[in-house]
């Protein structure tokens, strides 16, 4: 069975553009993952209270025959291949990939919560996804509503170009 997943990707260490490009290439090198859409690049302020550089973020829409847990395991391999170190919660990283939505699944499993537990609090996740989601997407209206609400906060996000230019 083919599933649709929306992934959020970010980097704020080293050559962030290159980290994201390599991350996408490694991700879609898996025979059971296909890239359907890729958002523009966005420069975003960090959240979570850890002092660090701004992030370069984007979102991708993929199709996959993997289960959510198989996809998560592969994402961890991709992050490790790009030298991701999990030292500080919400800290700086070479590459961060999160499964934001997997079809319309809802899961409260602490190992894989779906939708992603912080999605509704983060412009840097919602805005790139909004760019690539279709109007028939299960969470379409909620994504748009939440972006309107979050734009009143101190989170900053700036579109800086198309990732696949």
XYZ file of N, CA and C in Angstrom:
495
model
N 0.836 -1.181 0.000
C 0.000 0.000 0.000
C 0.882 1.246 0.000
N 0.488 2.234 -0.779
C 1.254 3.473 -0.851
C 0.684 4.497 0.117
N 1.585 5.113 0.863
C 1.218 6.123 1.847
C 1.789 7.470 1.433
N 1.152 8.537 1.906
C 1.661 9.892 1.714
C 2.140 10.397 3.061
N 3.359 10.917 3.083
C 3.913 11.489 4.309
C 4.472 12.870 4.009
N 4.307 13.751 4.975
C 4.917 15.079 4.922
C 6.023 15.107 5.961
N 7.218 15.480 5.518
C 8.379 15.528 6.394
C 8.874 16.959 6.495
N 9.299 17.344 7.676
C 9.935 18.633 7.908
C 11.427 18.386 8.029
N 12.230 19.228 7.366
C 13.679 19.071 7.393
C 14.317 20.394 7.780
N 15.362 20.324 8.597
C 16.047 21.539 9.011
C 17.511 21.287 9.294
N 18.294 22.371 9.204
C 19.727 22.308 9.471
C 20.203 23.683 9.923
N 21.118 23.706 10.908
C 21.738 24.987 11.281
C 23.212 24.836 11.644
N 23.833 23.761 11.210
C 25.268 23.560 11.403
C 25.899 23.279 10.048
N 27.029 23.942 9.788
C 27.766 23.693 8.554
C 27.074 24.295 7.345
N 27.257 23.659 6.200
C 26.628 24.104 4.954
C 25.192 23.591 4.954
N 24.293 24.408 5.470
C 22.915 23.967 5.700
C 22.214 23.567 4.407
N 22.427 24.319 3.354
C 21.809 23.994 2.061
C 22.286 22.625 1.580
N 23.593 22.402 1.671
C 24.165 21.126 1.253
C 23.661 19.984 2.138
N 23.556 20.228 3.433
C 23.034 19.199 4.340
C 21.625 18.778 3.931
N 20.775 19.756 3.616
C 19.402 19.439 3.214
C 19.368 18.722 1.870
N 20.166 19.192 0.930
C 20.217 18.564 -0.394
C 20.673 17.108 -0.287
N 21.725 16.878 0.482
C 22.222 15.510 0.672
C 21.211 14.658 1.432
N 20.527 15.267 2.395
C 19.513 14.534 3.150
C 18.378 14.062 2.263
N 17.918 14.933 1.379
C 16.843 14.556 0.452
C 17.324 13.457 -0.492
N 18.530 13.623 -1.030
C 19.069 12.619 -1.953
C 19.176 11.252 -1.275
N 19.673 11.235 -0.046
C 19.801 9.973 0.694
C 18.419 9.391 0.995
N 17.496 10.249 1.388
C 16.138 9.805 1.705
C 15.501 9.102 0.511
N 15.557 9.742 -0.651
C 14.869 9.182 -1.820
C 15.695 8.120 -2.551
N 16.897 7.834 -2.039
C 17.651 6.711 -2.609
C 17.051 5.376 -2.165
N 16.200 5.421 -1.161
C 15.515 4.201 -0.708
C 14.524 3.782 -1.792
N 14.513 2.514 -2.185
C 13.635 2.083 -3.282
C 12.141 2.203 -2.981
N 11.777 2.366 -1.723
C 10.361 2.455 -1.369
C 9.935 3.872 -0.976
N 10.742 4.864 -1.365
C 10.407 6.266 -1.086
C 10.537 7.058 -2.375
N 9.500 7.837 -2.697
C 9.535 8.723 -3.866
C 9.213 10.139 -3.433
N 9.957 11.089 -3.977
C 9.711 12.505 -3.707
C 8.595 12.990 -4.616
N 7.553 13.543 -4.024
C 6.424 14.079 -4.783
C 6.497 15.601 -4.905
N 6.804 16.280 -3.817
C 6.871 17.748 -3.790
C 7.958 18.172 -2.817
N 8.551 19.325 -3.110
C 9.541 19.914 -2.214
C 9.247 21.396 -2.101
N 9.227 21.909 -0.885
C 8.940 23.329 -0.667
C 10.159 24.183 -0.982
N 9.945 25.465 -0.925
C 11.049 26.418 -0.970
C 11.860 26.303 0.311
N 13.005 26.966 0.329
C 13.814 27.070 1.543
C 13.281 28.217 2.388
N 13.387 28.062 3.701
C 12.957 29.101 4.638
C 14.029 29.286 5.703
N 14.368 30.538 5.981
C 15.245 30.852 7.109
C 14.332 31.082 8.303
N 14.614 30.395 9.395
C 13.720 30.458 10.545
C 14.501 30.635 11.840
N 13.856 31.282 12.774
C 14.450 31.442 14.098
C 14.301 30.136 14.872
N 15.297 29.808 15.711
C 15.188 28.585 16.508
C 14.108 28.733 17.577
N 13.517 27.621 17.959
C 12.545 27.597 19.052
C 13.060 26.640 20.123
N 12.535 26.758 21.310
C 12.902 25.840 22.374
C 13.845 26.417 23.408
N 14.284 27.664 23.234
C 15.072 28.320 24.263
C 16.567 28.081 24.219
N 17.065 27.273 23.297
C 18.504 27.041 23.186
C 19.089 28.097 22.248
N 20.104 28.845 22.739
C 20.736 29.874 21.912
C 21.545 29.186 20.811
N 21.216 29.526 19.553
C 21.866 28.891 18.411
C 21.575 29.694 17.149
N 22.246 29.329 16.067
C 22.044 30.002 14.783
C 20.664 29.697 14.220
N 20.231 30.566 13.283
C 18.981 30.326 12.568
C 19.079 29.014 11.789
N 17.927 28.487 11.455
C 17.831 27.250 10.689
C 17.488 27.537 9.238
N 17.871 26.622 8.370
C 17.337 26.540 7.022
C 16.371 25.364 7.063
N 15.111 25.624 6.712
C 14.070 24.600 6.778
C 13.386 24.440 5.440
N 12.806 23.270 5.244
C 11.955 22.995 4.094
C 11.071 21.816 4.447
N 10.135 21.515 3.574
C 9.277 20.343 3.750
C 9.260 19.554 2.453
N 9.064 18.262 2.591
C 8.893 17.402 1.425
C 7.650 16.552 1.620
N 7.011 16.274 0.503
C 5.901 15.328 0.463
C 6.436 14.102 -0.256
N 6.318 12.953 0.405
C 6.805 11.714 -0.195
C 5.675 10.699 -0.281
N 5.862 9.736 -1.165
C 5.038 8.534 -1.142
C 5.962 7.388 -0.754
N 5.400 6.444 -0.012
C 6.207 5.330 0.467
C 5.332 4.117 0.740
N 5.928 2.953 0.594
C 5.250 1.724 1.001
C 5.743 1.269 2.376
N 6.655 2.036 2.966
C 7.136 1.728 4.309
C 6.054 2.022 5.343
N 6.120 1.340 6.463
C 5.262 1.685 7.592
C 5.833 2.948 8.246
N 5.070 3.617 9.093
C 5.623 4.795 9.780
C 6.893 4.468 10.575
N 6.937 3.313 11.227
C 8.111 2.947 12.026
C 9.312 2.616 11.147
N 9.076 1.972 10.005
C 10.176 1.709 9.070
C 10.717 3.019 8.515
N 9.819 3.952 8.199
C 10.251 5.258 7.704
C 11.061 5.984 8.769
N 10.601 5.974 10.006
C 11.331 6.626 11.094
C 12.723 6.024 11.259
N 12.829 4.712 11.213
C 14.133 4.055 11.340
C 15.062 4.478 10.203
N 14.524 4.561 8.990
C 15.355 4.979 7.858
C 15.759 6.448 7.992
N 14.846 7.297 8.449
C 15.170 8.713 8.676
C 16.332 8.835 9.661
N 16.326 8.042 10.714
C 17.428 8.083 11.680
C 18.748 7.674 11.025
N 18.707 6.735 10.086
C 19.915 6.360 9.344
C 20.406 7.525 8.490
N 19.474 8.219 7.835
C 19.835 9.370 6.996
C 20.467 10.457 7.859
N 19.847 10.767 8.994
C 20.396 11.790 9.894
C 21.795 11.398 10.370
N 21.981 10.147 10.738
C 23.288 9.678 11.209
C 24.334 9.768 10.102
N 23.940 9.456 8.873
C 24.869 9.537 7.740
C 25.349 10.968 7.521
N 24.537 11.932 7.937
C 24.918 13.341 7.817
C 25.367 13.904 9.165
N 25.857 13.022 10.023
C 26.527 13.388 11.274
C 25.626 14.060 12.294
N 24.364 13.698 12.320
C 23.441 14.214 13.335
C 23.860 13.685 14.698
N 24.005 14.587 15.652
C 24.302 14.226 17.036
C 23.138 14.687 17.899
N 22.609 13.799 18.709
C 21.479 14.130 19.591
C 22.018 14.443 20.986
N 22.623 15.628 21.118
C 23.259 16.005 22.375
C 22.384 16.922 23.227
N 21.746 17.897 22.595
C 20.932 18.886 23.303
C 19.537 18.860 22.704
N 18.531 18.630 23.558
C 17.148 18.641 23.075
C 16.856 20.002 22.454
N 16.356 20.005 21.238
C 16.064 21.210 20.460
C 17.321 22.047 20.200
N 18.461 21.393 20.217
C 19.717 22.094 19.996
C 20.107 22.108 18.529
N 21.299 22.662 18.242
C 21.767 22.741 16.861
C 21.984 21.348 16.271
N 21.842 21.275 14.945
C 22.014 19.982 14.290
C 22.380 20.155 12.824
N 23.107 19.154 12.309
C 23.448 19.158 10.885
C 22.221 18.861 10.046
N 21.371 17.958 10.550
C 20.160 17.595 9.817
C 19.125 17.055 10.793
N 17.933 17.566 10.674
C 16.805 17.079 11.465
C 15.684 16.772 10.483
N 15.156 15.573 10.549
C 14.020 15.184 9.707
C 12.931 14.648 10.625
N 11.759 15.240 10.541
C 10.621 14.794 11.342
C 9.482 14.350 10.439
N 8.836 13.251 10.817
C 7.591 12.859 10.164
C 6.502 13.718 10.794
N 5.915 14.591 10.008
C 4.887 15.496 10.523
C 3.513 14.855 10.380
N 3.217 14.396 9.182
C 1.952 13.712 8.898
C 2.259 12.434 8.127
N 1.536 11.377 8.423
C 1.637 10.115 7.686
C 0.210 9.711 7.360
N -0.194 9.922 6.100
C -1.605 9.815 5.724
C -2.398 10.664 6.721
N -3.500 10.138 7.214
C -4.246 10.887 8.235
C -4.166 10.164 9.581
N -3.093 9.413 9.762
C -2.936 8.617 10.978
C -2.768 9.487 12.216
N -3.310 8.974 13.295
C -3.132 9.569 14.613
C -2.534 8.487 15.498
N -1.443 8.820 16.172
C -0.775 7.870 17.058
C -0.264 8.615 18.282
N -0.481 8.037 19.445
C 0.011 8.610 20.700
C 1.255 7.878 21.201
N 1.808 6.995 20.384
C 2.993 6.238 20.778
C 4.142 7.212 21.058
N 4.782 7.137 22.228
C 5.878 8.063 22.523
C 7.056 7.936 21.554
N 7.208 6.781 20.904
C 8.285 6.608 19.927
C 7.958 7.255 18.584
N 6.678 7.419 18.278
C 6.260 8.041 17.023
C 4.841 8.583 17.189
N 4.767 9.845 17.556
C 3.481 10.506 17.726
C 3.098 11.148 16.404
N 1.876 10.881 15.956
C 1.371 11.436 14.696
C 0.011 12.072 14.919
N -0.221 13.252 14.333
C 0.781 14.124 13.744
C 1.888 14.456 14.761
N 2.990 14.977 14.247
C 4.116 15.333 15.109
C 3.611 16.192 16.265
N 4.046 15.921 17.494
C 3.465 16.602 18.655
C 3.641 18.117 18.680
N 4.629 18.661 17.988
C 4.862 20.111 18.008
C 4.381 20.822 16.746
N 3.795 20.090 15.814
C 3.433 20.687 14.524
C 2.584 21.943 14.678
N 1.639 21.934 15.575
C 0.687 23.051 15.674
C 1.282 24.272 16.372
N 2.547 24.172 16.824
C 3.214 25.285 17.504
C 4.350 25.893 16.698
N 4.584 25.429 15.477
C 5.806 25.803 14.762
C 5.532 26.290 13.345
N 5.763 27.574 13.146
C 5.633 28.126 11.790
C 6.617 27.469 10.836
N 7.822 27.157 11.313
C 8.838 26.594 10.420
C 8.464 25.213 9.897
N 7.497 24.578 10.520
C 6.972 23.308 10.020
C 5.758 23.554 9.134
N 4.841 24.372 9.616
C 3.558 24.561 8.926
C 3.669 25.312 7.605
N 4.459 26.378 7.556
C 4.511 27.200 6.339
C 5.071 26.419 5.146
N 6.198 25.712 5.281
C 6.659 24.916 4.136
C 5.667 23.820 3.723
N 5.004 23.205 4.695
C 4.006 22.184 4.357
C 2.825 22.815 3.640
N 2.407 23.985 4.091
C 1.296 24.681 3.426
C 1.605 24.896 1.942
N 2.850 25.194 1.643
C 3.261 25.455 0.264
C 3.053 24.241 -0.643
N 3.196 23.037 -0.104
C 3.156 21.844 -0.954
C 1.928 20.965 -0.742
N 1.061 21.319 0.189
C -0.113 20.468 0.434
C -1.236 20.818 -0.531
N -2.070 19.843 -0.798
C -3.218 20.060 -1.677
C -4.451 20.367 -0.834
N -5.444 20.958 -1.459
C -6.657 21.375 -0.752
C -7.447 20.193 -0.203
N -7.217 18.997 -0.725
C -7.940 17.834 -0.205
C -7.177 17.116 0.915
N -6.039 17.665 1.303
C -5.260 17.105 2.395
C -6.076 17.164 3.684
N -6.059 16.092 4.440
C -6.888 15.939 5.642
C -6.778 17.131 6.604
N -5.579 17.664 6.786
C -5.362 18.745 7.756
C -5.283 20.129 7.102
N -5.700 20.241 5.867
C -5.552 21.490 5.097
C -6.068 22.715 5.863
N -7.308 22.683 6.305
C -7.902 23.858 6.956
C -7.248 24.145 8.303
N -6.920 23.104 9.031
C -6.285 23.320 10.336
C -4.892 23.920 10.173
N -4.132 23.473 9.176
C -2.809 24.041 8.916
C -2.938 25.532 8.632
N -3.846 25.898 7.742
C -4.019 27.311 7.389
C -4.460 28.153 8.584
N -5.388 27.635 9.362
C -5.870 28.367 10.538
C -4.743 28.580 11.547
N -3.964 27.541 11.772
C -2.898 27.645 12.775
C -1.790 28.585 12.322
N -1.490 28.629 11.030
C -0.501 29.584 10.525
C -0.966 31.000 10.815
N -2.227 31.291 10.550
C -2.768 32.627 10.837
C -2.572 32.985 12.307
N -2.805 32.042 13.193
C -2.651 32.297 14.629
C -1.185 32.487 15.015
N -0.306 31.655 14.491
C 1.108 31.718 14.864
C 1.822 32.937 14.296
N 1.287 33.520 13.241
C 1.920 34.712 12.679
C 1.825 35.901 13.627
N 1.037 35.770 14.681
C 0.928 36.814 15.696
C 1.968 36.627 16.807
N 2.794 35.597 16.720
C 3.801 35.319 17.750
C 5.155 35.872 17.308
N 6.181 35.603 18.111
C 7.525 36.102 17.813
C 8.318 35.189 16.885
N 7.742 34.076 16.453
C 8.459 33.195 15.536
C 8.680 33.920 14.211
N 9.897 33.805 13.686
C 10.161 34.437 12.394
C 10.448 33.367 11.349
N 9.961 33.646 10.149
C 10.190 32.738 9.025
C 10.271 33.584 7.769
N 11.282 33.313 6.958
C 11.494 34.087 5.736
C 11.773 33.127 4.586
N 10.958 33.229 3.557
C 11.188 32.410 2.359
C 12.408 32.972 1.649
N 13.384 32.110 1.375
C 14.622 32.605 0.767
C 14.937 31.951 -0.566
N 14.013 31.211 -1.094
C 14.258 30.643 -2.412
C 13.751 29.235 -2.516
N 13.789 28.750 -3.732
C 13.294 27.426 -4.029
C 14.406 26.414 -3.836
N 14.130 25.327 -3.149
C 15.152 24.320 -2.843
C 15.686 23.600 -4.059
N 14.900 23.511 -5.088
C 15.349 22.721 -6.234
C 15.712 23.592 -7.416
N 16.194 24.806 -7.137
C 16.670 25.677 -8.222
C 18.074 25.290 -8.610
